[in-house]
XYZ file of C-alpha atoms in Angstrom:
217
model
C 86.324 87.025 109.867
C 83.445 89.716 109.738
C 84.008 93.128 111.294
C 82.270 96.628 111.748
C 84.115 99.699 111.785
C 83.396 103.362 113.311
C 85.773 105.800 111.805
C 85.718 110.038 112.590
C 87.161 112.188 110.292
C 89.979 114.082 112.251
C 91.021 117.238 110.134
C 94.962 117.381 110.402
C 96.611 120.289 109.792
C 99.895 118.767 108.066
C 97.279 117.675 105.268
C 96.199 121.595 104.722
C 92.990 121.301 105.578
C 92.206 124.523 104.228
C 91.604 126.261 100.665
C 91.320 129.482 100.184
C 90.037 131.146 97.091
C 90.171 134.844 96.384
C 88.799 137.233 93.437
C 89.296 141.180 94.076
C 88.009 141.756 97.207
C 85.966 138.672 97.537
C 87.846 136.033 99.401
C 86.777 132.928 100.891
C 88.266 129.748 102.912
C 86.702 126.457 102.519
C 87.713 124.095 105.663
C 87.267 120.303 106.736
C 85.787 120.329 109.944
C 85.568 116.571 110.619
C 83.087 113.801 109.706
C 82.395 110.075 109.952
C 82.680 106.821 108.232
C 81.291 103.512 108.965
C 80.979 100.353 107.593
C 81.813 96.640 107.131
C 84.933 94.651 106.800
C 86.027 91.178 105.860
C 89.191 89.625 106.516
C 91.058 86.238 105.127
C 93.727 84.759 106.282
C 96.599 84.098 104.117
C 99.259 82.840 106.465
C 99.879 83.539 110.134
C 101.451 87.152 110.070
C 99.938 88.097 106.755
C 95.690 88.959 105.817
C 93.704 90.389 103.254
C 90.869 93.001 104.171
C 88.172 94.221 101.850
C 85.337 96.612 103.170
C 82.778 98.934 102.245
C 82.433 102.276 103.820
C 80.457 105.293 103.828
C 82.192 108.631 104.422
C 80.348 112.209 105.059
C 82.913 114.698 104.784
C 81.793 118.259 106.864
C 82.966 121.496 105.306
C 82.846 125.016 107.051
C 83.052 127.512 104.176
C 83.123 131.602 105.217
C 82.520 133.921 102.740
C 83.579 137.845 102.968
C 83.354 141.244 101.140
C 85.506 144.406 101.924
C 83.164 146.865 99.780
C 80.258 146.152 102.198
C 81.840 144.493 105.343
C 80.098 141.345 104.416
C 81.018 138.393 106.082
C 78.913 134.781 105.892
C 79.542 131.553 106.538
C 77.651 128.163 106.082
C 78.229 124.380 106.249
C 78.435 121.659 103.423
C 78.523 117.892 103.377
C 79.699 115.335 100.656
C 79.198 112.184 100.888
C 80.964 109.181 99.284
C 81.448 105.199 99.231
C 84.704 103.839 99.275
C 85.804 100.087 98.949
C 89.249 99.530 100.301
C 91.673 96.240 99.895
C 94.853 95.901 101.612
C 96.926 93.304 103.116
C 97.729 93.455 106.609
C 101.166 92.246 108.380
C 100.822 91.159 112.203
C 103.299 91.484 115.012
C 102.958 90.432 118.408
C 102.800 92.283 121.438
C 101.556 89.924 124.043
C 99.469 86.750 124.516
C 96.113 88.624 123.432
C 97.426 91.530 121.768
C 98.604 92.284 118.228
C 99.863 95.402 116.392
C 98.386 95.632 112.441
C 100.421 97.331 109.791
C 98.140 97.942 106.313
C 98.530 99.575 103.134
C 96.693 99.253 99.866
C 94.596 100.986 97.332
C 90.910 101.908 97.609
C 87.913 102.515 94.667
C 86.282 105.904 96.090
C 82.595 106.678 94.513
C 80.891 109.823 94.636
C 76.911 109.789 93.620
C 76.104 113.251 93.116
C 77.466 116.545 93.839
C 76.667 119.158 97.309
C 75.221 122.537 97.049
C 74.348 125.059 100.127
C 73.435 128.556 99.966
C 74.559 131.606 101.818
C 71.976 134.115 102.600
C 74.305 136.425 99.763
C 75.677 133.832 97.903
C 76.424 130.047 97.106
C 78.999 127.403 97.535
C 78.770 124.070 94.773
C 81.025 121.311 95.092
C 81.405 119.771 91.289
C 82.644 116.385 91.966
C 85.768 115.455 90.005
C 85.227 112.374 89.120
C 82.524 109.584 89.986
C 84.558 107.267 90.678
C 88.539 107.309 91.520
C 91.335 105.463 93.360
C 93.119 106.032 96.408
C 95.796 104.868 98.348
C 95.068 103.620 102.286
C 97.400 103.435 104.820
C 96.479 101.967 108.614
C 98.578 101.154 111.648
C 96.501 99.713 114.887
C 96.546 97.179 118.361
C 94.143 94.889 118.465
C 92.766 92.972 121.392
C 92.177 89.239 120.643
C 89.556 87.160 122.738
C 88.646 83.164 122.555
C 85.196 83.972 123.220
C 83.919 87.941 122.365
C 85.951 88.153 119.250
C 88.507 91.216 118.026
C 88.663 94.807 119.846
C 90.427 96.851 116.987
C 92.034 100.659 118.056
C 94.203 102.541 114.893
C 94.441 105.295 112.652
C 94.047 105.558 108.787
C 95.485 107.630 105.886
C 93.198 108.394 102.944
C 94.809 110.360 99.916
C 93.054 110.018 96.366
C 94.915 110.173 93.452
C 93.086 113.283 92.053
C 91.471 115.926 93.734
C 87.858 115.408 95.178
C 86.101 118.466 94.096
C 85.976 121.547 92.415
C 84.458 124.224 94.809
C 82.691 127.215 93.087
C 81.606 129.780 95.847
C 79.352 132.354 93.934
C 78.720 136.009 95.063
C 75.204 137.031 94.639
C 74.305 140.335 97.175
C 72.028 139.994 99.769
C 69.085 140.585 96.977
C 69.936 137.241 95.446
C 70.371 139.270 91.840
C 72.290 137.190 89.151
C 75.623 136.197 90.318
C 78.508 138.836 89.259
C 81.139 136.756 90.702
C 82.661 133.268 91.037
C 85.624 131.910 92.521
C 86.292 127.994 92.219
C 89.314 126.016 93.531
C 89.982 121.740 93.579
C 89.646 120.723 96.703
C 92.380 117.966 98.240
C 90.455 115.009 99.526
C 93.034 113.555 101.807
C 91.628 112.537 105.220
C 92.620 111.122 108.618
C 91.115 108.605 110.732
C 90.494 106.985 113.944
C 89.479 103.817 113.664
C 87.239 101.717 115.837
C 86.537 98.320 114.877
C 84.878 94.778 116.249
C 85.714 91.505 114.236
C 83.065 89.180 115.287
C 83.752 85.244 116.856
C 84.369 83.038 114.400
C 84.752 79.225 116.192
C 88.232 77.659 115.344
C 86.263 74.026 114.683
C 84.430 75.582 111.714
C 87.419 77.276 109.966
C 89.091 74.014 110.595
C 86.356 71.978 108.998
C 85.674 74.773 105.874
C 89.944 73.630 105.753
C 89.189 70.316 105.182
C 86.253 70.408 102.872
């Protein structure tokens, strides 16, 4: 079965959501603010309670990051995004709720990719996010009800857990002065790439007579 998938980014405070890097009396936070993914999924039966699901997702992650000074009651702020692709597997365990309805419990490991790393500028300074790695694996966790129809296909409502297994990015937030002169100071920090999701998802018709003939064959 072929599905599509709408995720946004909910930033969770139990996941600390928020670094913050000081250096004398520089200081800075660096906060997720949200962001999306969306993508494709297929899914194979293996027995009646049990599937496999492998996708392919893109994920912008949105980043507020302030930027203060207490010699010259500076304070700045600015947004970054990073972007990644992540290709999840996991295996899925159904329980029924009703005639249509079905809870989905899912865990398994994803390969997260990162092409290139983010920059944005303050109007006195810079933030850089160094990627960590380009490519790195996480673990997925998903719980969810699904609505099953004869005709329209699945309606899929749930929640997932990201969490690499390394940190996502080194953020370097550079002081430069409102003169943009060379940069005197630097503070850097990893940043946690755990994320939380709601997810929205549509698995498309598939007609019982053709999986029963693709059986056969």
């Amino acid at each position: 079965t072929f599905g599509i998938q709408l995720k946004p980014v909910i930033p969770f405070g139990f996941f600390d959501p928020v670094t913050t890097l000081e250096q004398g009396t520089l200081a800075s936070t660096v906060e997720l603010k949200g962001g999306m993914a969306f993508g494709m999924v297929v899914r194979t039966g293996l027995t009646k309670a049990i599937s496999l699901e492998v996708g392919i997702d893109q994920i912008t992650r949105r980043y507020d990051v302030a930027l203060s000074n207490d010699t010259n009651a500076y304070n700045g702020s600015t947004q970054i995004r990073f972007v990644g692709y992540e290709v999840p597997v996991t295996c899925l365990v159904y329980i029924r709720l009703g005639e249509k309805t079905w809870m989905n419990n899912a865990l398994g490991l994803s390969m997260d990719f990162y092409p290139s790393d983010a920059v944005r500028n303050f109007d006195a300074g810079q933030v850089y996010y160094y990627r960590r790695n380009w490519a790195q694996l996480g673990v997925v966790g998903n719980i969810g009800v699904e609505y099953r129809t004869e005709k329209s296909g699945y309606f899929y409502l749930g929640g997932t857990f990201h969490r690499p297994f390394q940190d996502l990015a080194l953020a370097e937030v550079i002081w430069t002065d409102q003169y943009q002169n060379y940069r005197p100071y630097s503070m850097s920090k990893f940043i946690n790439g755990s994320y939380l999701t709601v997810d929205l998802r549509y698995y498309f018709h598939e007609d019982p007579d053709k999986a029963r003939l693709r059986k056969k064959r």
